[in-house]
Short mmCIF file of C-alpha atoms in Angstrom, two decimals:
data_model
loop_
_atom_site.label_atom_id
_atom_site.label_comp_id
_atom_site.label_asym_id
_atom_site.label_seq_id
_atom_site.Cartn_x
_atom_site.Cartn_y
_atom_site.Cartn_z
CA UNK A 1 22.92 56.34 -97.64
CA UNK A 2 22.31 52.65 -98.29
CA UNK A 3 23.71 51.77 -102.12
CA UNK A 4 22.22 48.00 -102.85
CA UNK A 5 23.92 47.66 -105.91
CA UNK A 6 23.93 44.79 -108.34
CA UNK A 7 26.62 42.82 -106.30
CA UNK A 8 25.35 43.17 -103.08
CA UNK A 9 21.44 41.63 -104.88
CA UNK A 10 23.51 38.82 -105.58
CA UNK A 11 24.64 38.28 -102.82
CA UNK A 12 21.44 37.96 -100.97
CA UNK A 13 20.40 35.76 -103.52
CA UNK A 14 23.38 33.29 -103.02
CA UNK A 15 22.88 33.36 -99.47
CA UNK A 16 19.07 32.28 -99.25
CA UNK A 17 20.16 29.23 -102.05
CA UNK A 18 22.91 28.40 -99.80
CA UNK A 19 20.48 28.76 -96.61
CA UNK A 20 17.14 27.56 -96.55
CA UNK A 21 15.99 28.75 -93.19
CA UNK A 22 17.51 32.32 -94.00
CA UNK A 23 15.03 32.58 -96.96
CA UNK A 24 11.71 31.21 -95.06
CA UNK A 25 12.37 33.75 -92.25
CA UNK A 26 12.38 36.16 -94.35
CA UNK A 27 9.87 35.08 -97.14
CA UNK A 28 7.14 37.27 -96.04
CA UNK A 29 8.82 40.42 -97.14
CA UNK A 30 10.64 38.63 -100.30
CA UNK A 31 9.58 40.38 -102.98
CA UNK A 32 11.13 39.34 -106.59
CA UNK A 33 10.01 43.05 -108.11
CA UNK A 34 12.53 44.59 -105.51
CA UNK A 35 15.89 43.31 -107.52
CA UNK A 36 18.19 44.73 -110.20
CA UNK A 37 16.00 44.64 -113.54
CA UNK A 38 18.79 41.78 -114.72
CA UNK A 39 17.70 39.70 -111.23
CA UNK A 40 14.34 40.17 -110.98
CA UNK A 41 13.96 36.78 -113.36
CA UNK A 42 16.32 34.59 -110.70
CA UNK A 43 14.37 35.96 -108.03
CA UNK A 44 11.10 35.39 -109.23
CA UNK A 45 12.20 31.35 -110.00
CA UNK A 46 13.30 31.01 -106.88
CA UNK A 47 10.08 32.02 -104.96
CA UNK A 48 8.23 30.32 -107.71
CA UNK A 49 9.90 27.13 -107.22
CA UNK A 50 10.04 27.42 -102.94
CA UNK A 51 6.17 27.75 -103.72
CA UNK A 52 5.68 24.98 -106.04
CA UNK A 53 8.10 22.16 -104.79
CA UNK A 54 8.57 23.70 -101.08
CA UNK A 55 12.06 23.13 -101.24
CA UNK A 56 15.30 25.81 -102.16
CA UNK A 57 16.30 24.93 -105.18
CA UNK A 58 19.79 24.12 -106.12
CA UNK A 59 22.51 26.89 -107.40
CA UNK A 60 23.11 24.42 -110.27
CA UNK A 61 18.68 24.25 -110.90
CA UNK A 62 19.11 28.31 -110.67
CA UNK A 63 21.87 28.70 -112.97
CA UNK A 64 20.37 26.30 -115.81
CA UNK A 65 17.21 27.48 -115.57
CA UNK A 66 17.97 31.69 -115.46
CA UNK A 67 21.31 31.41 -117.45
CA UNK A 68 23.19 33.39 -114.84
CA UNK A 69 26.06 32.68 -112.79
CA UNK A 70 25.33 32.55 -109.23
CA UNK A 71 28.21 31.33 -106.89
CA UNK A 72 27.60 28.30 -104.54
CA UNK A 73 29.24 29.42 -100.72
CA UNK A 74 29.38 28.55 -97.52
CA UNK A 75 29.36 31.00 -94.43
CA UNK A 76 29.37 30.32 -90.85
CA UNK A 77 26.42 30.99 -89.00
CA UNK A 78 26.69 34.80 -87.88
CA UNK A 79 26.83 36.13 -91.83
CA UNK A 80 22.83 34.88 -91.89
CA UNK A 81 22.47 38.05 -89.28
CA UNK A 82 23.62 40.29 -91.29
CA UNK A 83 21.63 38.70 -94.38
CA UNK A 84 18.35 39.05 -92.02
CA UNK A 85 18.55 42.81 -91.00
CA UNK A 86 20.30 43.69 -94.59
CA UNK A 87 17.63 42.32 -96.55
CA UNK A 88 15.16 43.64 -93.97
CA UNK A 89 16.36 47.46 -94.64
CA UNK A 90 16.69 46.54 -98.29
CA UNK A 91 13.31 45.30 -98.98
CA UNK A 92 11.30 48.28 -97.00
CA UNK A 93 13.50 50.77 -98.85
CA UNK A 94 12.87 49.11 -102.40
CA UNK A 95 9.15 49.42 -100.92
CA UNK A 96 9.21 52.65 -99.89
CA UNK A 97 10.85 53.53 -103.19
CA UNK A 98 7.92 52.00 -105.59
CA UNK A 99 5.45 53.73 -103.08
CA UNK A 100 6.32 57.03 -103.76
CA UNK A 101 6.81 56.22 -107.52
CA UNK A 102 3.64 55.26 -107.44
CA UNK A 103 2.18 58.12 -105.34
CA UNK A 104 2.98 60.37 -108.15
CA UNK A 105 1.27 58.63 -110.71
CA UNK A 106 -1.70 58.83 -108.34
CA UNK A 107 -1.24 62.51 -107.40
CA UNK A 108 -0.65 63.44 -110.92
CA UNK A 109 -4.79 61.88 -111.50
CA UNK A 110 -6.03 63.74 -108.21
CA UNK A 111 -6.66 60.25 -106.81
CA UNK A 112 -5.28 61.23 -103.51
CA UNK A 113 -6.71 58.40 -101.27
CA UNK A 114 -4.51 55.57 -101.52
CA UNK A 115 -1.32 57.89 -100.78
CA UNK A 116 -1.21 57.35 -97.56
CA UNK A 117 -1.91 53.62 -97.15
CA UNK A 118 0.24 52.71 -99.84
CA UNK A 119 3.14 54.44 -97.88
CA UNK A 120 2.33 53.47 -94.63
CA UNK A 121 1.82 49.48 -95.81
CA UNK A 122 5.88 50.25 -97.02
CA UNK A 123 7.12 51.87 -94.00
CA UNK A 124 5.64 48.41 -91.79
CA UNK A 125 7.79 46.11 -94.35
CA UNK A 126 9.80 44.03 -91.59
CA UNK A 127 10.62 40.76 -90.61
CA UNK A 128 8.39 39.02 -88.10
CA UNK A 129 10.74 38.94 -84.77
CA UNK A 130 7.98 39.43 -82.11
CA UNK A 131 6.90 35.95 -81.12
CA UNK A 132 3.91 37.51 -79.10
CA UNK A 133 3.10 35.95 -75.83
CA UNK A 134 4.13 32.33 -74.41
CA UNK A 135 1.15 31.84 -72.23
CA UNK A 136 3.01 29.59 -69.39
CA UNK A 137 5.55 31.89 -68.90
CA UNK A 138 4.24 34.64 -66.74
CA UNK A 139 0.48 34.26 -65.80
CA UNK A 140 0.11 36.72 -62.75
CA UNK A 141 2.13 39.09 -64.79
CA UNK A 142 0.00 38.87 -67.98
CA UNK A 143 -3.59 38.88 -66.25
CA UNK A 144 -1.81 42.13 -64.26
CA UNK A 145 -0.95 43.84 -68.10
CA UNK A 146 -4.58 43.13 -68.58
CA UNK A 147 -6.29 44.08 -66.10
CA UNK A 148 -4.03 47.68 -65.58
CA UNK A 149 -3.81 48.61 -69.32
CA UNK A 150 -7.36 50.62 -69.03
CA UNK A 151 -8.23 48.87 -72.05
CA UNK A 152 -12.10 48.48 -71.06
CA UNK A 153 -14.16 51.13 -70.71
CA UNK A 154 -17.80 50.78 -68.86
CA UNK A 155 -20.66 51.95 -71.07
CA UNK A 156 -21.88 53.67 -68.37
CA UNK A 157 -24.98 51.08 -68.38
CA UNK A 158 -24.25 48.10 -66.17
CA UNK A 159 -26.54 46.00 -67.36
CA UNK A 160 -25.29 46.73 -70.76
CA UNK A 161 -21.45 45.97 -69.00
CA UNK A 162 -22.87 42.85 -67.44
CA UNK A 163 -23.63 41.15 -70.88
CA UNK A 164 -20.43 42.49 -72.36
CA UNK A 165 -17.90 41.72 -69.84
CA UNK A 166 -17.28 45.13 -68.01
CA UNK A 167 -17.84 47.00 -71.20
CA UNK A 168 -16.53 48.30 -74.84
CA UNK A 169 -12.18 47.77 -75.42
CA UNK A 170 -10.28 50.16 -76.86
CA UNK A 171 -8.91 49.51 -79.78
CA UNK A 172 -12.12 47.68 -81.51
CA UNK A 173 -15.23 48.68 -83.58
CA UNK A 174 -19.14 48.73 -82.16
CA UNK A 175 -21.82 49.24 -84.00
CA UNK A 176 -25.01 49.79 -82.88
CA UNK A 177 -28.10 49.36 -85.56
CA UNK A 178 -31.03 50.62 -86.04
CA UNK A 179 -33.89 51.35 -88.87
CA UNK A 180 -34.00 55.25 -89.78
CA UNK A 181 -34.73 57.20 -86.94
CA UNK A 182 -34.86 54.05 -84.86
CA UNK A 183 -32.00 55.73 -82.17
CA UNK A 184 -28.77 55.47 -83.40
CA UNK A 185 -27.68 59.46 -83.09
CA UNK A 186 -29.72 58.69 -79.68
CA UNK A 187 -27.22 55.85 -78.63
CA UNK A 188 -24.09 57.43 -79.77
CA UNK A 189 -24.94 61.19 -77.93
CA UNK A 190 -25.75 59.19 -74.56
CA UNK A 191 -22.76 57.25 -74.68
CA UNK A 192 -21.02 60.07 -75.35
CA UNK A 193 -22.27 61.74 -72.41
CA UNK A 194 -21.71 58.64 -70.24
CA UNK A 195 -18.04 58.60 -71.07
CA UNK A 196 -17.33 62.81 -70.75
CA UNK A 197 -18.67 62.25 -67.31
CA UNK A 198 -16.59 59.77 -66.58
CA UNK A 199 -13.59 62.10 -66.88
CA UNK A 200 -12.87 60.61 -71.11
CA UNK A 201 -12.01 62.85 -73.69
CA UNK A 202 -14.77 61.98 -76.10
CA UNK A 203 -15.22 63.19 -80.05
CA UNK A 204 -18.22 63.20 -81.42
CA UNK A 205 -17.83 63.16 -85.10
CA UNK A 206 -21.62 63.74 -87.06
CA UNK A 207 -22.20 63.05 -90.82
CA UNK A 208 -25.91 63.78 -90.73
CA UNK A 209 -27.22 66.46 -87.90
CA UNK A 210 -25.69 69.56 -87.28
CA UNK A 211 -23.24 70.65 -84.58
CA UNK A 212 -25.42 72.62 -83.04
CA UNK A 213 -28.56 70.43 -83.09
CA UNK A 214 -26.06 67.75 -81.40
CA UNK A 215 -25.29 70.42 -78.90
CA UNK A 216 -28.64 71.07 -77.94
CA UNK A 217 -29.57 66.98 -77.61
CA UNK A 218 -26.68 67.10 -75.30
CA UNK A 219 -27.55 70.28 -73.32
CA UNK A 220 -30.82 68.59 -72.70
CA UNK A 221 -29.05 65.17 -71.66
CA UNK A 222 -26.65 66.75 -69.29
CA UNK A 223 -28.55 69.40 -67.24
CA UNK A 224 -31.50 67.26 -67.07
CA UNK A 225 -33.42 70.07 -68.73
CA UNK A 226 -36.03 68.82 -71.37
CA UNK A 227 -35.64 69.93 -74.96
CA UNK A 228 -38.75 71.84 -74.91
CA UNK A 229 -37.65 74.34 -71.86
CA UNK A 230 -34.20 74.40 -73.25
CA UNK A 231 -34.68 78.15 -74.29
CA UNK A 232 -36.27 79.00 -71.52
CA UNK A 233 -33.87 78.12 -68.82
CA UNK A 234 -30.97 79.33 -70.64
CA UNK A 235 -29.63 80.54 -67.84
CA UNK A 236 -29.93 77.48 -66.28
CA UNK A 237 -28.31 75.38 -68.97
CA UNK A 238 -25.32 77.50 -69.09
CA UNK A 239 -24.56 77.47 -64.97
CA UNK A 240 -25.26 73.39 -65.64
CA UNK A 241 -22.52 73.06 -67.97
CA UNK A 242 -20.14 75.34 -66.75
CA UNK A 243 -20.18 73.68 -63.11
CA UNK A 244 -20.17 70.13 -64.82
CA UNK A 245 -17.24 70.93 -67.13
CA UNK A 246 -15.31 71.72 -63.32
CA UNK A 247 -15.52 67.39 -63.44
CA UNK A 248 -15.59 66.21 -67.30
CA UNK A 249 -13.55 65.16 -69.46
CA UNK A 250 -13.41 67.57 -73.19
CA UNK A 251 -16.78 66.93 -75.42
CA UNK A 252 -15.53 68.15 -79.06
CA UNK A 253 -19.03 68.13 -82.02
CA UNK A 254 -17.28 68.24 -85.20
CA UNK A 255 -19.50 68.42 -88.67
CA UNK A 256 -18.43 66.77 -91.73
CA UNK A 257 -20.02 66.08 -94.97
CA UNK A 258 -21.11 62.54 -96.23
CA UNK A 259 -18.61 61.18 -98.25
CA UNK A 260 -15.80 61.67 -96.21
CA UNK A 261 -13.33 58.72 -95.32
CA UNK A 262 -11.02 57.65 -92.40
CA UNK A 263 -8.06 59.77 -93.58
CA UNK A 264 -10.38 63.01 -93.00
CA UNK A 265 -11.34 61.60 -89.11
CA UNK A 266 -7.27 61.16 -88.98
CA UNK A 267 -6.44 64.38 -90.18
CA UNK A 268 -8.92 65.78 -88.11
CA UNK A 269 -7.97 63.80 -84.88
CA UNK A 270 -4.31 64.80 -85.69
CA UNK A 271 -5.60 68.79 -85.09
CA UNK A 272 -7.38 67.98 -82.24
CA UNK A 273 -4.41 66.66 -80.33
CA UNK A 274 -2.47 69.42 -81.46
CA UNK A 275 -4.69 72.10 -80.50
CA UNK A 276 -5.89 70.30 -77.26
CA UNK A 277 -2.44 68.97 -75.99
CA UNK A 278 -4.24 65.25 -75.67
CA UNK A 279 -5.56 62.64 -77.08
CA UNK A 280 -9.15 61.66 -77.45
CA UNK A 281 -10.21 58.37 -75.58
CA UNK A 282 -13.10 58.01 -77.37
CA UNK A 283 -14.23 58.66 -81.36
CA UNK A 284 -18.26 58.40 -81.40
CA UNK A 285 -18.74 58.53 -85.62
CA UNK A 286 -22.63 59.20 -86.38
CA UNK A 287 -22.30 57.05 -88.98
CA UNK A 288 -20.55 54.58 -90.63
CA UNK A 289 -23.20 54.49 -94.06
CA UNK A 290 -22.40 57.67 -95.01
CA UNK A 291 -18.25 57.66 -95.28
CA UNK A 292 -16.62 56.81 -98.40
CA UNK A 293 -13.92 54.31 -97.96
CA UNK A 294 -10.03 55.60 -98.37
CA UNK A 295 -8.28 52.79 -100.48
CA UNK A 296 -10.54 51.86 -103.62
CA UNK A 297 -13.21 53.65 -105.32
CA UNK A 298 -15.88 52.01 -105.26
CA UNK A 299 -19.69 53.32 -106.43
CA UNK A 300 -22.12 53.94 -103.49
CA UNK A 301 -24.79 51.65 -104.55
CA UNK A 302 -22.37 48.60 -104.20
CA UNK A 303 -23.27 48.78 -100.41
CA UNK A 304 -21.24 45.55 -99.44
CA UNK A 305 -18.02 46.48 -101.00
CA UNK A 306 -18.32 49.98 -99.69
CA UNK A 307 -19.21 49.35 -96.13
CA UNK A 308 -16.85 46.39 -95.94
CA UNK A 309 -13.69 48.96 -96.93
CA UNK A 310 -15.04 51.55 -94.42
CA UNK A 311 -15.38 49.29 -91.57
CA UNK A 312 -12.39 47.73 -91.90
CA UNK A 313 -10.72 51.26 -92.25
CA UNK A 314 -12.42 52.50 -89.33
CA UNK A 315 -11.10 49.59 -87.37
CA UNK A 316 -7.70 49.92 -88.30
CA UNK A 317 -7.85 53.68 -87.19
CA UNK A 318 -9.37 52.40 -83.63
CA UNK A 319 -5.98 50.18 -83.07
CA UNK A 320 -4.20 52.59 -84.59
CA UNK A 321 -5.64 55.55 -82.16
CA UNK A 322 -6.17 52.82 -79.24
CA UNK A 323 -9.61 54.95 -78.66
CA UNK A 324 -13.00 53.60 -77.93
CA UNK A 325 -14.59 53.39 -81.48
CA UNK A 326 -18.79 53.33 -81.66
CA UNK A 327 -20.36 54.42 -85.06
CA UNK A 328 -24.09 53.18 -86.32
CA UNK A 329 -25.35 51.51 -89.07
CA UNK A 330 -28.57 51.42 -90.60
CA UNK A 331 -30.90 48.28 -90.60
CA UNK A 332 -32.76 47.11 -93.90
CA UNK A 333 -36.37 47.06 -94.71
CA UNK A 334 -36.54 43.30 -93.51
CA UNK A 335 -36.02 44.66 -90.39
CA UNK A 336 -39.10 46.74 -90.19
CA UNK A 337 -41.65 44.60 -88.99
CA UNK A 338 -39.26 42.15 -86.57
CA UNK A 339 -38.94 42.23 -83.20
CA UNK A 340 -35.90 40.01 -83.49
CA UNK A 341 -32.71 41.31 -85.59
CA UNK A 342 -30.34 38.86 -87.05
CA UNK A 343 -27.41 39.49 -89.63
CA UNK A 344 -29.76 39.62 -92.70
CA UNK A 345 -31.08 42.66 -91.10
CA UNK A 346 -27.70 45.16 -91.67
CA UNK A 347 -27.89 47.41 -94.37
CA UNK A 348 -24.85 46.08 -96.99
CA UNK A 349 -24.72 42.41 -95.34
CA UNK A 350 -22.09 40.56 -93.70
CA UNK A 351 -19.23 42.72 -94.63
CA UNK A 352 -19.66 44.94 -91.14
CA UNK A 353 -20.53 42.30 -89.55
CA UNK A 354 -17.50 40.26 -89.94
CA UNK A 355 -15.28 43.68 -89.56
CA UNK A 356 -16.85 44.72 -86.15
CA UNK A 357 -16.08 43.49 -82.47
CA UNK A 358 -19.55 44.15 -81.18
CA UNK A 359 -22.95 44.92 -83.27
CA UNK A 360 -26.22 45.67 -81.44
CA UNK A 361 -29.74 46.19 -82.64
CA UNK A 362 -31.75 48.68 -81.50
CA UNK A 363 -35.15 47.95 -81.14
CA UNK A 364 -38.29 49.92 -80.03
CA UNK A 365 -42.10 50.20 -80.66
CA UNK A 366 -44.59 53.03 -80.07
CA UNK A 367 -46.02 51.59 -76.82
CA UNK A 368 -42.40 50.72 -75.50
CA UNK A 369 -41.54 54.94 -75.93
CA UNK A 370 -44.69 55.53 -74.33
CA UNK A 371 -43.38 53.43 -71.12
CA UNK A 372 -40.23 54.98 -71.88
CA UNK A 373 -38.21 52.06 -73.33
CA UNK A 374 -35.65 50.62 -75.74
CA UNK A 375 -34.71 47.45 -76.04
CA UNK A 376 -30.99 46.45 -77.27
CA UNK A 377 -30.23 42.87 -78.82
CA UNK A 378 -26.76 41.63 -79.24
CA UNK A 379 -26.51 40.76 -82.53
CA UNK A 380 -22.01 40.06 -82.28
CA UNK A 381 -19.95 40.55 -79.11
CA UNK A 382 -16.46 39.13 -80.00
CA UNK A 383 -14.89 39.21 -76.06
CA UNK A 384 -17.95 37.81 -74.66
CA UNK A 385 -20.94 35.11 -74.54
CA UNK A 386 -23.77 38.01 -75.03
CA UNK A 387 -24.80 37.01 -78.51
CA UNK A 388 -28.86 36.43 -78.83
CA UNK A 389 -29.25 38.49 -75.73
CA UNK A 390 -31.30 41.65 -74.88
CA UNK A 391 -31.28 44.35 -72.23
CA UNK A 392 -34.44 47.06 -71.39
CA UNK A 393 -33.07 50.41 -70.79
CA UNK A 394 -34.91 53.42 -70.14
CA UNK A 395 -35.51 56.52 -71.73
CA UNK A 396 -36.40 59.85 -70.80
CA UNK A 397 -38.68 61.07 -73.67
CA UNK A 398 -38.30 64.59 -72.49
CA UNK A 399 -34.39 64.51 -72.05
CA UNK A 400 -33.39 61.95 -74.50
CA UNK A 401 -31.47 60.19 -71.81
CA UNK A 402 -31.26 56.55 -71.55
CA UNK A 403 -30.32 55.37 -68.52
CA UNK A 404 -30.57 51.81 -66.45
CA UNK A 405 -33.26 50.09 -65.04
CA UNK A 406 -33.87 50.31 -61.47
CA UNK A 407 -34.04 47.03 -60.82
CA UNK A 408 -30.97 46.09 -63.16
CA UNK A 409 -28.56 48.85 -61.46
CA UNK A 410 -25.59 48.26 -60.87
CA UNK A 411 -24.60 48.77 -56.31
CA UNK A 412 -22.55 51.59 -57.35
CA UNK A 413 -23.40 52.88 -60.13
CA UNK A 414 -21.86 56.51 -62.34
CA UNK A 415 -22.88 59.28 -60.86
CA UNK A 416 -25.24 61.07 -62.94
CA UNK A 417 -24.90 64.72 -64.76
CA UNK A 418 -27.76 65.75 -61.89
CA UNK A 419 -26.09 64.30 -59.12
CA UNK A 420 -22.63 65.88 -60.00
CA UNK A 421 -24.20 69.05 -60.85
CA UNK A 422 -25.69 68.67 -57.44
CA UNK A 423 -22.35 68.08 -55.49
CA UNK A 424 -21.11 71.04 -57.11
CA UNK A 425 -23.61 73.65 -56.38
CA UNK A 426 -23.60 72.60 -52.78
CA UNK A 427 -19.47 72.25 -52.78
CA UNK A 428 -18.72 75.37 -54.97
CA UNK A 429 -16.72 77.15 -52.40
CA UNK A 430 -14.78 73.93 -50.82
CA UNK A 431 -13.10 72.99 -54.38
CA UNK A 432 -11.30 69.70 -52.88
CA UNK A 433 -14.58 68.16 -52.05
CA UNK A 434 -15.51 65.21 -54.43
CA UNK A 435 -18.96 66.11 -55.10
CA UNK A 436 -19.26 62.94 -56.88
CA UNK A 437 -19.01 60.24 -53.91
CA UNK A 438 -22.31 59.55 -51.37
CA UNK A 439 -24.46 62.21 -53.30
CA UNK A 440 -28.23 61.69 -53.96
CA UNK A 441 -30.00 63.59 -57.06
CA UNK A 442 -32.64 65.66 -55.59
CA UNK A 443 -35.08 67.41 -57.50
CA UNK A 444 -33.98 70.41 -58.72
CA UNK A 445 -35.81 73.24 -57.60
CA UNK A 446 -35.18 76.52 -59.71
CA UNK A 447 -32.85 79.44 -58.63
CA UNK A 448 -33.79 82.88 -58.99
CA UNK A 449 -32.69 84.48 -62.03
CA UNK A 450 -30.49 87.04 -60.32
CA UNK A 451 -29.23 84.69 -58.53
CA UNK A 452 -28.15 82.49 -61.34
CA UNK A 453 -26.47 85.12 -63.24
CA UNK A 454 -24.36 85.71 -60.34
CA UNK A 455 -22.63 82.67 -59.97
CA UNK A 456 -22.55 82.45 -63.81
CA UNK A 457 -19.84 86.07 -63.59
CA UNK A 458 -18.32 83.82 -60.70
CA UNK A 459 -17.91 81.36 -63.03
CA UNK A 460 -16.68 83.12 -65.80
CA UNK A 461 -14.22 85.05 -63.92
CA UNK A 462 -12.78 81.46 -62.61
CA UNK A 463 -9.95 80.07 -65.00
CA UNK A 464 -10.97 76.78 -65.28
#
């Protein structure tokens, strides 16, 4: 057990006055509040003076001005090591300390929110030792990191990749916009069906629709079946997903109430991994205007203040989770009647904005659904030049699926949920075959019920 008495606070105190550069590397975690009650004054003069006159002042400055007796000594060099990972374990221990002094307090009010950051900020006190990345050192082996780290995901929309450099990072925040009921639930399910076909884990956490209203958008999105028929070919549907599940990743629809914050996703995420075994690689949060944020209160009508704690919270739990991180936002009433969106147009301002790696406006008219359209504008794109530009993709009114243009498709484009559900009926006894390489979507031409509730016992008797 570490014992930083009175003697050894001194101590540290002599050493920064008697070593300048000892106390500048490790002024970022100097904190005068840490000491001995009876040092706390010395300590706060000297990091008042270092700020004021940006120089160490004197042991005999110290002495006059605190009326205490520190010693003026000289070490050799290899002491200052032990002062730099000393005070290093002191100061996130004094931290750590106050944290949980003050968690009580907090706990004792119900005010449990700012428990866990307050912690968390004291557990990451530490001198800064990593000096990141010389660029001219390695330059084959740093593009190689890059381009094997599987940090960037495809949208599953190429034209969509095309303006954003290959597609969405892990790690970051994207927002797509949108008035109400201008697509946004739309956008997120379709990515999220994208990515689950891809072979992702995706979670698809909704604020505002039910699970099993999600689950039904989806049903109709995968199988290729339109919402309308969707009770009528329930046979159908349930062969569909069963034989596409053979070559997805997990889809998880979680509920929660409005009002939640990021400590609930955590939580939440924190089960999932447990009960799964994995990790998500992607957190689709439908949407960002209705969570609460974790670390002030704040009222809901103050929109920027709100949304500017909540996206920034959200952020930090994308590098934290290193998932792909998409949520929505709503657009204001200025918005209504353009045909252009710019920044004035998000709901609660700048404060998203400035937070997010990518934001993108979704726009749409009732003659552009009628040709089975939506347009998306880049409003930010932080890794790439895309800002001010727009891509046409098209929508299936009758499966909600939005999907490329033909004449903006990639070469090799995704296989669709049809095509693999294809290569799978036609491959169901040869399970090594790929049935997603070489495979065109033909049209679907209905199996006899009998038939279909066969394979379905096949199915179910398979352990997948």
């Amino acid at each position: 057990m570490n014992n930083y008495t009175f003697d050894i606070q001194k101590i540290y105190l002599e050493m920064f006055l008697s070593d300048a550069e000892a106390f500048i590397r490790c002024q970022n975690i100097f904190n005068y509040e840490y000491f001995d009650r009876k040092l706390q004054p010395t300590a706060r003069f000297v990091s008042q003076y270092v700020d004021q006159y940006k120089i160490m002042p004197s042991v005999e400055i110290v002495n006059a001005s605190c009326n205490i007796s520190l010693n003026k000594i000289t070490l050799p060099q290899e002491n200052y090591d032990w002062l730099l990972d000393e005070f290093e374990k002191f100061s996130r221990h004094k931290a750590i300390e106050q944290a949980i002094l003050t968690s009580a307090d907090l706990l004792e009010k119900g005010d449990y929110g700012p428990v866990e950051k307050l912690i968390k900020d004291a557990m990451q006190v530490s001198l800064s030792k990593d000096m990141g990345t010389d660029y001219f050192e390695d330059p084959r082996g740093r593009l190689d990191n890059l381009k094997n780290s599987n940090g960037q995901i495809s949208t599953g929309w190429p034209s969509v990749d095309k303006k954003l450099y290959g597609g969405f990072n892990r790690g970051e925040l994207n927002i797509f916009a949108a008035a109400s009921g201008g697509g946004k639930s739309l956008f997120l399910a379709n990515l999220g069906v994208n990515w689950a076909l891809m072979g992702l884990n995706v979670i698809y956490l909704t604020f505002e629709l039910s699970e099993n209203l999600v689950s039904m958008r989806l049903d109709s999105m995968m199988t290729g079946i339109g919402t309308r028929d969707i009770f009528k070919s329930i046979d159908d549907v349930e062969l569909k997903v069963k034989m596409l599940k053979k070559r997805s990743g997990h889809l998880q629809i979680k509920y929660m109430p409005s009002g939640k914050n990021c400590n609930d996703i955590r939580a939440y995420l924190k089960e999932y991994q447990v009960k799964k075994g994995e990790k998500p690689d992607v957190l689709l949060i439908d949407y960002l205007d209705l969570m609460m944020p974790l670390s002030v209160k704040v009222s809901p009508s103050d929109l920027f203040v709100k949304d500017k704690y909540v996206s920034e919270e959200i952020r930090n739990l994308a590098m934290e989770t290193n998932c792909i991180t998409v949520t929505a936002s709503q657009l204001n009433r200025a918005a209504v009647e353009e045909i252009e969106f710019d920044h004035s147009h998000i709901s609660g301002g700048l404060s998203k904005i400035q937070t997010a790696d990518n934001v993108i406006g979704i726009f749409t008219s009732r003659a552009m659904k009628e040709r089975g359209r939506y347009q998306i504008q880049f409003m930010k794109t932080r890794s790439s030049s895309g800002v001010g530009q727009k891509v046409d993709l098209e929508f299936n009114v009758d499966t909600l699926r939005i999907t490329d243009l033909g004449d903006e498709a990639d070469s090799n484009p995704q296989p669709t949920s049809n095509q693999i559900y294809q290569g799978l009926k036609r491959t169901s006894s040869i399970e090594s075959a790929d049935p997603t390489q070489g495979i065109v979507a033909p049209k679907i031409k209905a199996k006899p019920t009998a038939d279909i509730r066969n394979m379905l016992a096949s199915l179910n008797a398979e352990k997948d």
